[in-house]
Short mmCIF file of C-alpha atoms and ligand atoms in Angstrom, two decimals:
data_model
loop_
_atom_site.label_atom_id
_atom_site.label_comp_id
_atom_site.label_asym_id
_atom_site.label_seq_id
_atom_site.Cartn_x
_atom_site.Cartn_y
_atom_site.Cartn_z
CA MET A 1 2.50 -3.10 19.84
CA THR A 2 -0.70 -1.37 19.01
CA THR A 3 -1.15 -2.47 15.44
CA PRO A 4 -4.74 -3.36 14.56
CA ILE A 5 -3.76 -7.00 14.41
CA SER A 6 -2.05 -7.24 17.76
CA ARG A 7 -5.19 -7.85 19.76
CA ARG A 8 -6.02 -10.82 17.62
CA MET A 9 -2.52 -12.13 18.06
CA PHE A 10 -3.22 -12.62 21.77
CA LEU A 11 -2.58 -16.26 22.48
CA THR A 12 -3.30 -18.30 25.57
CA LEU A 13 -0.80 -21.04 26.26
CA GLY A 14 -1.52 -23.03 29.39
CA ALA A 15 -0.77 -20.64 32.19
CA THR A 16 1.20 -18.34 29.95
CA VAL A 17 -0.13 -15.60 27.78
CA VAL A 18 1.92 -15.06 24.70
CA VAL A 19 1.55 -11.76 22.98
CA ALA A 20 2.75 -12.37 19.49
CA ALA A 21 2.57 -9.21 17.49
CA CYS A 22 3.11 -9.44 13.81
CA SER A 23 5.35 -6.68 12.67
CA SER A 24 7.09 -5.80 9.50
CA SER A 25 10.28 -3.83 9.63
CA GLU A 26 10.86 -1.32 6.90
CA GLU A 27 12.96 -3.89 5.06
CA GLY A 28 9.95 -6.18 4.88
CA GLN A 29 11.26 -8.73 7.33
CA SER A 30 8.52 -10.03 9.55
CA SER A 31 9.09 -11.07 13.10
CA VAL A 32 7.27 -12.39 16.11
CA ALA A 33 7.50 -10.17 19.11
CA THR A 34 8.29 -11.16 22.65
CA GLU A 35 6.43 -13.43 24.99
CA VAL A 36 4.85 -12.04 28.13
CA ALA A 37 4.24 -14.25 31.14
CA SER A 38 0.85 -14.05 32.80
CA THR A 39 -1.46 -16.16 34.92
CA ALA A 40 -4.37 -16.51 32.53
CA PRO A 41 -5.88 -20.01 32.72
CA ALA A 42 -5.83 -22.48 29.87
CA THR A 43 -9.12 -22.55 28.04
CA SER A 44 -10.83 -24.88 25.62
CA LEU A 45 -14.29 -23.37 25.87
CA ALA A 46 -15.57 -21.98 22.61
CA PRO A 47 -17.08 -18.51 22.96
CA PRO A 48 -20.88 -18.62 22.77
CA SER A 49 -22.52 -17.74 19.49
CA ASP A 50 -26.01 -17.02 18.22
CA LEU A 51 -25.04 -17.10 14.56
CA PRO A 52 -27.84 -18.64 12.47
CA SER A 53 -25.52 -20.98 10.57
CA ASN A 54 -21.97 -22.24 10.18
CA PRO A 55 -19.43 -19.41 9.73
CA PHE A 56 -16.54 -21.72 8.74
CA THR A 57 -17.52 -21.98 5.08
CA LEU A 58 -14.13 -20.95 3.68
CA GLY A 59 -12.07 -23.62 5.39
CA VAL A 60 -8.80 -23.04 7.19
CA ALA A 61 -5.21 -22.46 6.16
CA SER A 62 -1.76 -22.10 7.65
CA GLY A 63 1.36 -20.46 6.37
CA ASP A 64 4.72 -18.72 6.70
CA PRO A 65 6.19 -21.19 9.21
CA ASP A 66 9.36 -20.45 11.12
CA THR A 67 11.07 -22.53 13.79
CA GLU A 68 8.88 -21.14 16.57
CA SER A 69 5.50 -20.39 15.09
CA VAL A 70 3.14 -20.64 12.17
CA VAL A 71 0.22 -18.51 11.01
CA LEU A 72 -3.26 -20.04 11.32
CA TRP A 73 -6.00 -18.54 9.18
CA THR A 74 -9.71 -18.62 8.77
CA ARG A 75 -12.41 -16.13 7.89
CA LEU A 76 -15.91 -16.17 9.31
CA ALA A 77 -18.49 -15.92 6.55
CA ILE A 78 -22.02 -17.28 6.68
CA ASP A 79 -22.61 -16.22 3.08
CA ALA A 80 -19.21 -15.72 1.48
CA LEU A 81 -20.63 -14.75 -1.91
CA ASN A 82 -22.62 -11.89 -0.40
CA GLY A 83 -20.29 -9.94 1.86
CA GLY A 84 -20.10 -12.66 4.50
CA ALA A 85 -23.49 -11.89 6.10
CA MET A 86 -21.86 -11.58 9.50
CA PRO A 87 -23.00 -9.23 12.30
CA ASP A 88 -21.20 -5.88 12.27
CA GLU A 89 -19.26 -6.54 15.44
CA ASP A 90 -16.09 -8.15 16.75
CA ILE A 91 -16.43 -11.89 17.29
CA ASP A 92 -14.15 -13.95 19.53
CA VAL A 93 -13.19 -17.40 18.26
CA LEU A 94 -11.34 -20.22 20.02
CA TRP A 95 -8.39 -21.73 18.19
CA GLU A 96 -6.74 -24.96 19.21
CA MET A 97 -3.67 -26.95 18.20
CA SER A 98 -2.97 -30.56 18.98
CA THR A 99 -0.51 -33.25 18.00
CA THR A 100 -3.47 -35.63 17.61
CA GLU A 101 -6.36 -35.33 15.17
CA SER A 102 -8.78 -36.21 17.96
CA PHE A 103 -7.69 -33.10 19.88
CA ASP A 104 -7.68 -35.18 23.08
CA GLU A 105 -4.79 -33.12 24.28
CA ILE A 106 -4.55 -29.48 23.39
CA THR A 107 -0.97 -28.36 22.78
CA ILE A 108 -1.82 -24.69 22.64
CA ALA A 109 -5.03 -22.71 22.37
CA GLY A 110 -6.24 -19.16 22.53
CA ILE A 111 -8.90 -16.65 21.66
CA ALA A 112 -8.66 -14.65 18.44
CA THR A 113 -10.93 -11.74 17.59
CA ALA A 114 -12.41 -11.46 14.10
CA SER A 115 -13.33 -7.89 13.29
CA PRO A 116 -15.67 -6.58 10.57
CA GLN A 117 -12.98 -4.10 9.50
CA TYR A 118 -11.04 -7.04 8.05
CA GLY A 119 -13.97 -9.11 6.84
CA HIS A 120 -13.95 -11.20 10.04
CA SER A 121 -10.69 -12.79 8.95
CA ILE A 122 -8.37 -14.28 11.55
CA HIS A 123 -4.58 -14.52 11.47
CA VAL A 124 -3.17 -16.19 14.58
CA ILE A 125 0.56 -16.60 15.11
CA ALA A 126 0.58 -19.92 16.97
CA ALA A 127 3.78 -20.71 18.82
CA PRO A 128 3.67 -24.24 20.20
CA ALA A 129 6.85 -24.94 22.13
CA ASN A 130 9.00 -28.01 21.47
CA VAL A 131 6.94 -29.59 18.70
CA THR A 132 8.74 -30.87 15.60
CA GLY A 133 6.12 -33.10 13.93
CA PRO A 134 2.73 -32.40 12.38
CA LEU A 135 0.26 -30.25 14.27
CA HIS A 136 -3.48 -30.19 13.78
CA TYR A 137 -5.50 -27.05 14.30
CA ARG A 138 -9.11 -25.92 14.26
CA PHE A 139 -11.29 -22.98 15.20
CA ARG A 140 -14.45 -23.14 17.31
CA LEU A 141 -17.32 -20.76 17.88
CA GLY A 142 -20.46 -21.77 19.77
CA ASP A 143 -21.48 -25.18 18.44
CA TYR A 144 -19.59 -24.67 15.19
CA THR A 145 -16.18 -26.20 14.54
CA SER A 146 -14.03 -25.48 11.50
CA PRO A 147 -12.47 -28.17 9.32
CA ILE A 148 -9.21 -29.47 10.79
CA GLY A 149 -5.99 -28.34 9.19
CA THR A 150 -2.53 -29.87 9.48
CA THR A 151 0.60 -27.79 9.67
CA ARG A 152 4.10 -27.76 11.13
CA LEU A 153 6.91 -25.47 12.10
CA SER A 154 10.12 -25.16 10.09
CA PRO A 155 12.84 -27.53 11.29
CA SER A 156 15.76 -26.02 13.19
CA SER A 157 18.66 -24.67 11.16
CA ASP A 158 20.83 -27.76 11.76
CA SER A 159 18.23 -30.04 10.16
CA LEU A 160 18.90 -31.39 6.66
CA GLU A 161 15.78 -33.54 6.38
CA PRO A 162 14.46 -33.63 2.79
CA LEU A 163 11.76 -31.16 1.89
CA LYS A 164 8.94 -31.41 -0.65
CA ILE A 165 7.60 -28.12 -2.01
CA ALA A 166 4.74 -27.87 -4.49
CA SER A 167 4.85 -24.71 -6.61
CA ALA A 168 1.59 -23.52 -8.16
CA SER A 169 0.03 -20.47 -9.77
CA CYS A 170 -2.84 -19.15 -11.86
CA GLN A 171 -6.13 -20.74 -10.85
CA ASN A 172 -8.73 -19.04 -13.00
CA TRP A 173 -12.04 -20.37 -11.69
CA THR A 174 -13.84 -20.15 -15.01
CA ALA A 175 -11.14 -21.82 -17.12
CA GLY A 176 -10.85 -25.18 -15.41
CA PHE A 177 -11.23 -27.40 -12.37
CA TYR A 178 -8.74 -27.70 -9.52
CA THR A 179 -7.88 -31.34 -10.21
CA ALA A 180 -4.19 -30.48 -9.82
CA TYR A 181 -4.82 -29.82 -6.13
CA GLN A 182 -6.35 -33.26 -5.68
CA ASP A 183 -3.14 -34.82 -6.99
CA MET A 184 -1.03 -32.43 -4.93
CA THR A 185 -2.85 -33.38 -1.75
CA GLU A 186 -2.27 -37.08 -2.51
CA LEU A 187 1.45 -36.48 -3.02
CA ALA A 188 1.59 -34.59 0.29
CA PRO A 189 4.22 -31.85 0.04
CA ASP A 190 5.55 -30.25 3.22
CA LEU A 191 4.93 -26.77 1.86
CA VAL A 192 2.93 -25.22 -0.97
CA LEU A 193 4.37 -22.17 -2.67
CA PHE A 194 1.74 -20.13 -4.48
CA LEU A 195 3.25 -17.74 -7.01
CA GLY A 196 0.34 -15.50 -7.96
CA ASP A 197 -3.01 -15.19 -9.72
CA TYR A 198 -4.91 -16.77 -6.84
CA ILE A 199 -8.06 -15.10 -8.16
CA TYR A 200 -8.90 -13.48 -11.48
CA GLU A 201 -10.65 -10.15 -11.51
CA GLY A 202 -12.67 -10.59 -14.68
CA GLY A 203 -16.40 -10.76 -15.24
CA VAL A 204 -18.85 -13.65 -15.21
CA GLY A 205 -17.51 -15.52 -18.25
CA SER A 206 -19.53 -17.70 -20.56
CA LEU A 207 -20.14 -21.43 -20.76
CA ASP A 208 -20.70 -21.00 -24.50
CA SER A 209 -17.18 -19.73 -24.99
CA GLY A 210 -15.43 -22.58 -23.24
CA ASP A 211 -15.60 -21.61 -19.56
CA VAL A 212 -16.42 -24.57 -17.34
CA ARG A 213 -17.89 -22.55 -14.46
CA LEU A 214 -18.81 -18.92 -14.01
CA HIS A 215 -17.58 -16.04 -11.90
CA ASN A 216 -20.02 -14.61 -9.39
CA SER A 217 -20.08 -11.01 -10.67
CA GLU A 218 -18.91 -8.54 -13.25
CA GLU A 219 -15.27 -7.37 -13.03
CA ILE A 220 -14.42 -6.75 -9.38
CA LYS A 221 -13.34 -3.28 -8.29
CA ASP A 222 -14.27 -2.71 -4.64
CA LEU A 223 -13.56 -4.42 -1.34
CA VAL A 224 -16.82 -6.33 -1.07
CA ALA A 225 -16.53 -7.56 -4.66
CA TYR A 226 -12.94 -8.74 -4.11
CA ARG A 227 -14.03 -10.47 -0.88
CA ASN A 228 -16.89 -12.19 -2.67
CA ARG A 229 -14.51 -13.36 -5.40
CA TYR A 230 -12.15 -14.92 -2.81
CA GLY A 231 -15.28 -16.42 -1.27
CA LEU A 232 -16.10 -18.08 -4.59
CA TYR A 233 -12.60 -19.45 -5.17
CA LYS A 234 -12.28 -20.66 -1.61
CA SER A 235 -15.60 -22.50 -1.84
CA ASP A 236 -13.81 -25.13 -3.96
CA PRO A 237 -13.36 -28.27 -1.82
CA LEU A 238 -10.14 -29.30 -3.61
CA LEU A 239 -8.56 -25.90 -2.89
CA GLN A 240 -9.76 -26.04 0.72
CA THR A 241 -8.29 -29.51 1.16
CA ALA A 242 -4.97 -28.39 -0.28
CA HIS A 243 -4.85 -25.56 2.24
CA GLN A 244 -5.73 -27.95 5.07
CA MET A 245 -2.90 -30.31 4.08
CA CYS A 246 0.16 -28.22 4.96
CA PRO A 247 1.43 -24.65 5.35
CA TRP A 248 1.44 -22.39 2.30
CA VAL A 249 3.73 -19.53 1.38
CA VAL A 250 1.90 -17.12 -0.88
CA THR A 251 2.86 -14.21 -3.04
CA TRP A 252 0.76 -12.41 -5.61
CA ASP A 253 0.93 -11.42 -9.25
CA ASP A 254 -1.30 -9.12 -11.28
CA HIS A 255 -4.76 -10.72 -11.33
CA GLU A 256 -5.20 -10.32 -7.58
CA VAL A 257 -5.76 -6.69 -8.64
CA GLU A 258 -5.95 -6.29 -12.42
CA ASN A 259 -4.26 -7.81 -15.47
CA ASN A 260 -0.71 -6.50 -16.03
CA TYR A 261 -0.97 -3.57 -13.65
CA ALA A 262 2.37 -2.04 -12.59
CA SER A 263 2.69 -0.28 -9.22
CA LEU A 264 -0.05 2.36 -9.38
CA THR A 265 -0.46 2.22 -13.14
CA PRO A 266 -3.52 0.25 -14.28
CA GLN A 267 -3.77 -1.66 -17.49
CA ASP A 268 -6.13 0.91 -18.99
CA ILE A 269 -5.04 4.47 -18.41
CA VAL A 270 -8.67 5.64 -18.31
CA ASP A 271 -8.95 4.01 -14.90
CA SER A 272 -5.87 5.65 -13.42
CA GLU A 273 -7.63 8.02 -11.01
CA GLU A 274 -9.64 5.30 -9.38
CA PHE A 275 -6.84 2.77 -9.50
CA ALA A 276 -5.15 3.59 -6.18
CA SER A 277 -8.41 2.98 -4.39
CA ARG A 278 -9.12 -0.19 -6.34
CA ARG A 279 -5.66 -1.55 -5.63
CA ALA A 280 -6.03 -0.77 -1.92
CA HIS A 281 -9.28 -2.74 -1.81
CA ALA A 282 -7.68 -5.64 -3.69
CA TYR A 283 -4.62 -5.69 -1.43
CA GLN A 284 -6.79 -5.71 1.68
CA ALA A 285 -8.95 -8.56 0.40
CA TRP A 286 -5.80 -10.53 -0.50
CA TRP A 287 -4.41 -10.02 3.00
CA GLU A 288 -7.74 -11.00 4.57
CA HIS A 289 -7.77 -14.32 2.71
CA MET A 290 -4.15 -15.46 2.86
CA PRO A 291 -2.34 -17.19 5.76
CA VAL A 292 0.45 -14.63 5.73
CA ARG A 293 2.67 -13.36 8.52
CA LEU A 294 2.05 -9.77 7.58
CA ASP A 295 0.41 -6.73 9.09
CA PRO A 296 -2.69 -5.56 7.23
CA PRO A 297 -2.23 -2.97 4.50
CA ILE A 298 -1.79 0.65 5.45
CA GLU A 299 -3.66 2.90 3.05
CA GLU A 300 -2.72 1.70 -0.43
CA ASN A 301 0.42 -0.29 0.42
CA ILE A 302 1.47 -3.53 2.04
CA THR A 303 4.98 -4.92 2.20
CA ILE A 304 4.74 -8.61 1.31
CA TYR A 305 8.32 -9.53 0.34
CA ARG A 306 9.73 -11.70 3.07
CA GLN A 307 12.15 -14.49 3.94
CA ILE A 308 11.25 -18.11 4.66
CA SER A 309 13.82 -20.64 5.85
CA TRP A 310 13.54 -24.41 6.16
CA GLY A 311 16.18 -26.12 8.26
CA GLY A 312 19.64 -25.87 6.78
CA LEU A 313 18.19 -26.62 3.38
CA ILE A 314 16.66 -23.48 1.96
CA ASN A 315 16.82 -19.73 2.21
CA MET A 316 13.78 -18.49 0.30
CA LEU A 317 13.16 -14.88 -0.58
CA VAL A 318 9.53 -14.32 -1.51
CA LEU A 319 9.42 -11.49 -4.04
CA ASP A 320 6.86 -8.85 -4.97
CA GLY A 321 7.29 -8.06 -8.64
CA ARG A 322 4.12 -5.99 -8.99
CA GLN A 323 3.88 -3.28 -6.34
CA TYR A 324 7.10 -1.41 -7.11
CA ARG A 325 7.80 -2.08 -10.78
CA ASN A 326 8.11 0.51 -13.49
CA ASP A 327 5.31 0.47 -15.99
CA GLN A 328 5.80 -2.05 -18.80
CA ALA A 329 7.98 -0.51 -21.49
CA CYS A 330 7.21 0.07 -25.15
CA GLY A 331 3.44 -0.15 -24.77
CA ASP A 332 3.53 -3.61 -23.13
CA ALA A 333 3.52 -5.36 -26.48
CA VAL A 334 3.46 -9.16 -26.71
CA LEU A 335 5.25 -11.36 -29.26
CA GLN A 336 6.59 -8.37 -31.18
CA LEU A 337 9.70 -9.16 -33.20
CA THR A 338 10.86 -5.57 -33.76
CA PRO A 339 13.74 -4.26 -31.62
CA ALA A 340 12.71 -3.05 -28.18
CA CYS A 341 12.35 0.68 -27.60
CA GLU A 342 15.05 2.43 -25.56
CA GLU A 343 12.91 2.60 -22.43
CA ALA A 344 13.25 -1.15 -21.85
CA LEU A 345 17.01 -0.80 -21.43
CA LEU A 346 17.17 2.30 -19.21
CA PRO A 347 19.65 1.38 -16.47
CA ASP A 348 17.48 2.44 -13.54
CA ARG A 349 14.54 0.38 -14.72
CA THR A 350 13.25 -1.79 -11.90
CA MET A 351 11.03 -4.81 -11.31
CA LEU A 352 11.41 -4.88 -7.52
CA GLY A 353 11.93 -1.25 -6.51
CA THR A 354 15.00 0.12 -4.75
CA MET A 355 14.03 -0.90 -1.23
CA GLN A 356 13.26 -4.49 -2.21
CA GLU A 357 16.43 -4.76 -4.30
CA THR A 358 18.43 -3.67 -1.25
CA TRP A 359 16.55 -6.10 0.96
CA VAL A 360 17.28 -8.95 -1.46
CA ALA A 361 20.97 -8.07 -1.49
CA GLU A 362 21.05 -8.08 2.32
CA ASN A 363 19.29 -11.42 2.68
CA LEU A 364 20.80 -13.57 -0.07
CA THR A 365 23.76 -14.75 1.95
CA SER A 366 23.03 -17.75 4.14
CA GLU A 367 24.37 -21.08 5.32
CA SER A 368 21.51 -22.88 3.58
CA THR A 369 22.24 -25.30 0.74
CA TRP A 370 19.73 -23.77 -1.69
CA THR A 371 18.76 -20.18 -2.39
CA ILE A 372 15.21 -19.81 -3.70
CA LEU A 373 13.64 -16.77 -5.26
CA ALA A 374 9.85 -17.19 -5.20
CA ASN A 375 8.95 -15.03 -8.14
CA GLN A 376 6.02 -14.01 -10.33
CA THR A 377 7.11 -13.60 -13.94
CA VAL A 378 9.58 -15.47 -16.14
CA MET A 379 13.19 -14.52 -15.38
CA THR A 380 15.00 -16.58 -18.04
CA ASP A 381 16.32 -14.35 -20.84
CA ILE A 382 14.34 -15.27 -23.95
CA ARG A 383 15.01 -12.10 -25.92
CA LEU A 384 15.38 -12.68 -29.64
CA GLY A 385 18.30 -10.43 -30.43
CA ALA A 386 16.97 -6.95 -29.66
CA ALA A 387 13.34 -8.05 -29.61
CA ILE A 388 11.43 -8.63 -26.39
CA LEU A 389 8.64 -11.19 -26.64
CA ASN A 390 6.85 -10.24 -23.42
CA TYR A 391 7.37 -6.83 -21.80
CA ASP A 392 5.55 -7.87 -18.64
CA GLN A 393 8.26 -10.39 -17.76
CA TRP A 394 11.86 -9.84 -16.62
CA ASP A 395 12.95 -9.43 -20.25
CA GLY A 396 11.14 -6.09 -20.12
CA TYR A 397 13.20 -5.23 -17.02
CA ALA A 398 16.57 -6.59 -18.11
CA PRO A 399 18.71 -4.02 -16.21
CA SER A 400 16.89 -5.01 -13.03
CA ARG A 401 17.48 -8.70 -13.74
CA ASP A 402 21.18 -8.07 -14.38
CA ARG A 403 21.50 -6.31 -11.01
CA LEU A 404 19.66 -9.15 -9.26
CA LEU A 405 21.77 -11.93 -10.77
CA ASP A 406 24.98 -10.00 -10.17
CA VAL A 407 24.09 -9.56 -6.52
CA VAL A 408 23.39 -13.31 -6.27
CA ASP A 409 27.02 -13.69 -7.33
CA SER A 410 28.50 -11.04 -5.07
CA ALA A 411 26.50 -12.27 -2.06
CA GLN A 412 27.81 -15.77 -2.80
CA ALA A 413 24.27 -17.07 -2.56
CA LYS A 414 24.47 -20.82 -2.97
CA ASN A 415 22.66 -22.86 -5.61
CA LEU A 416 20.13 -20.40 -7.01
CA ILE A 417 16.73 -21.80 -7.94
CA VAL A 418 14.04 -19.42 -9.19
CA LEU A 419 10.44 -20.64 -8.91
CA THR A 420 8.00 -18.89 -11.22
CA GLY A 421 4.39 -18.97 -12.41
CA ASP A 422 2.37 -16.51 -14.52
CA ILE A 423 2.79 -17.76 -18.04
CA HIS A 424 0.45 -20.77 -18.00
CA LEU A 425 3.01 -23.16 -19.42
CA ALA A 426 5.59 -25.45 -17.90
CA GLY A 427 9.23 -24.61 -18.52
CA VAL A 428 12.81 -25.04 -17.41
CA GLY A 429 15.29 -22.24 -18.04
CA GLN A 430 18.83 -21.20 -17.25
CA LEU A 431 19.45 -17.74 -15.83
CA THR A 432 22.05 -15.50 -17.47
CA THR A 433 22.95 -11.82 -17.54
CA THR A 434 23.12 -9.52 -20.55
CA SER A 435 26.87 -9.03 -20.27
CA ASP A 436 27.70 -12.68 -19.63
CA PRO A 437 25.17 -14.79 -21.55
CA GLU A 438 27.40 -17.88 -21.52
CA THR A 439 27.46 -18.41 -17.77
CA PRO A 440 24.29 -19.73 -16.10
CA ARG A 441 23.83 -18.30 -12.62
CA GLY A 442 21.03 -20.64 -11.64
CA ILE A 443 17.98 -22.54 -12.83
CA GLU A 444 14.38 -21.43 -13.20
CA PHE A 445 11.48 -23.85 -12.85
CA VAL A 446 8.29 -22.35 -14.28
CA THR A 447 5.07 -24.03 -13.24
CA THR A 448 2.12 -24.17 -15.58
CA SER A 449 -1.24 -22.93 -14.33
CA ILE A 450 -3.50 -24.85 -11.98
CA SER A 451 -6.46 -24.12 -14.26
CA SER A 452 -5.94 -20.92 -16.31
CA SER A 453 -5.98 -21.40 -20.07
CA GLY A 454 -2.70 -21.54 -21.95
CA ASN A 455 -1.50 -18.22 -23.39
CA VAL A 456 0.29 -19.75 -26.34
CA ASP A 457 -0.53 -22.49 -28.75
CA ALA A 458 1.12 -25.85 -28.14
CA SER A 459 2.67 -25.57 -31.60
CA THR A 460 4.96 -22.82 -30.23
CA GLU A 461 6.66 -25.31 -27.90
CA SER A 462 9.34 -26.14 -30.42
CA LEU A 463 10.06 -22.42 -30.94
CA PHE A 464 10.55 -21.92 -27.23
CA VAL A 465 12.70 -24.99 -26.81
CA ALA A 466 14.93 -23.75 -29.65
CA LEU A 467 15.85 -20.69 -27.54
CA THR A 468 19.30 -20.95 -25.98
CA ASN A 469 18.17 -20.54 -22.40
CA ILE A 470 15.08 -22.72 -22.51
CA ILE A 471 15.93 -26.27 -21.56
CA ASP A 472 12.41 -27.57 -22.11
CA ALA A 473 8.79 -26.42 -22.25
CA GLU A 474 5.27 -27.83 -22.33
CA ALA A 475 2.42 -25.50 -23.24
CA SER A 476 -0.69 -27.63 -23.51
CA HIS A 477 -1.39 -28.82 -19.98
CA ARG A 478 -2.33 -27.47 -16.58
CA GLY A 479 -0.67 -28.70 -13.39
CA TYR A 480 2.02 -27.87 -10.86
CA ILE A 481 5.57 -28.88 -9.90
CA LEU A 482 6.56 -31.11 -6.98
CA HIS A 483 10.10 -30.26 -5.90
CA THR A 484 12.02 -32.73 -3.76
CA ILE A 485 14.96 -31.02 -2.11
CA THR A 486 17.84 -32.72 -0.36
CA PRO A 487 21.30 -31.47 0.64
CA GLU A 488 22.68 -33.00 -2.58
CA THR A 489 19.96 -32.72 -5.22
CA TRP A 490 17.01 -30.64 -6.35
CA THR A 491 14.42 -32.70 -8.23
CA ALA A 492 11.51 -31.03 -10.02
CA GLN A 493 8.70 -33.37 -10.99
CA TYR A 494 6.22 -31.75 -13.38
CA ARG A 495 2.68 -33.01 -12.79
CA ILE A 496 0.18 -32.37 -15.56
CA VAL A 497 -3.59 -32.73 -15.70
CA ASP A 498 -4.87 -34.55 -18.77
CA ASP A 499 -7.73 -32.06 -19.24
CA ALA A 500 -8.43 -29.47 -16.54
CA LYS A 501 -11.76 -28.65 -18.19
CA VAL A 502 -13.04 -32.09 -17.18
CA GLU A 503 -13.64 -32.92 -13.53
CA ASN A 504 -11.52 -35.76 -12.07
CA SER A 505 -9.27 -35.90 -15.12
CA SER A 506 -6.16 -38.02 -14.67
CA VAL A 507 -2.86 -36.50 -13.55
CA SER A 508 0.53 -37.81 -14.60
CA ASN A 509 4.20 -36.88 -14.89
CA TRP A 510 5.30 -34.77 -17.83
CA LYS A 511 9.02 -34.87 -17.05
CA THR A 512 11.36 -34.75 -14.08
CA PHE A 513 14.48 -32.57 -13.96
CA SER A 514 17.29 -32.41 -11.49
CA VAL A 515 20.05 -30.07 -10.40
CA THR A 516 23.03 -31.28 -8.39
CA LYS A 517 24.39 -29.08 -5.63
CA GLY A 518 27.25 -26.95 -6.93
CA SER A 519 26.08 -27.12 -10.53
CA THR A 520 24.18 -24.56 -12.61
CA THR A 521 23.06 -27.06 -15.19
CA VAL A 522 19.84 -29.01 -15.17
CA ALA A 523 19.08 -32.36 -16.75
CA GLU A 524 16.03 -34.48 -17.35
CA ILE A 525 16.17 -37.70 -15.36
FE1 FE B 601 -2.20 -16.17 -14.65
CA1 CA B 602 -0.11 -13.13 -14.10
#
């Protein structure tokens, strides 16, 4: 394959060279290409470097594991807040994996090339053969060595070993500290699922108005500014440690580009001409900074919806609810109690786009115990009669939701769990269709934000909980959810930070909910 990434996917494995090209089919399914035998020698010599200081300032990450390989990520940046300050040339970096943290024995290693075109980011598809346990990895360049990350492959499809997934979203730098990640690292999930709003695009902020730390620039609109913003967020040691802990599966929401954008429609129509270019820059910077098994964007688009499996336990479809959606209906109003305008109910209205809807339908059926939709915005129907409280969520795309939930039924997808972020509050909901509101099709677990401020006052909790489909809600804390998944039970433990505006604040349980296999009801335990 001659994609731009393929040269960097050139892996050296003992006496075998593995060419692992990262390719996305038109349906969005990613795959690792074939292995090619060669006689290249094993190497553990770091390429020489005359860089003036350490380029591994942004840490390391891994992600999108399958049973044969996992993506290893880093980005070289001497000065990540100022464009990276790297030489304008390709730089070769050694990567190594080992089953021991001392790296006494190298399981697999290779050379990856970081190019200035992609901000000197590196995405390696590492395919260590016959390893089922934890794997440590690092990058080396000259005398510099990156932090060590720990990752693993997905277990084989006959494995039913329990799985712990942490779901997280919304980490506005200015609004709070990343204490939730400290707790998450201590509780050691196998996988982190990040559901969007990894960065926020806004301006500097203000300590006088309640921000606890400041952004590094005015609102970001071009590639260098987006890169510098990721550089700021990824400078946080708690976030870096959480990435080092285990593989992540990442999708995006709106703030990776701009608040409440929809496809190529920006929030403010005055910006519409420039928006395609802005979005392209934002998408590229996102790709450069995430450990994703994806080709880089082509022009203004990148297909990021994809399937992740874990043993015989889960079939997870990672959704993209931003790139293909119709514009928010009825002027994108919030908390309006008047009946929705007709546009919101047009039958061809879509959240996912036709291609992604088809892809979902084709990939829902599996042998796995649990079907997960990793999703951006709230899917539970919380319409008040004909009124829609939030047009940015699935309520504003109800025909699309009905199609999705009906196809879950027709595909006989087992035990649907929807994992959601976006709304900066913790919630548990049951998923129903417009025509059959009495029959739950599955359960939605909404994580609160890691740090972003709550959108609604805590006093609204009781109003939400009074809604038929809301089982419970908590609006006043930041945190994440730790899901423990077994062949029999799904357990969602809601972890909340006492005060995310204070460093090292304590973290505790809010509540724990569970779903039993074969049931579409959820109960607090
Ligand atoms: Fe958010
Ligand atoms: Ca959002």
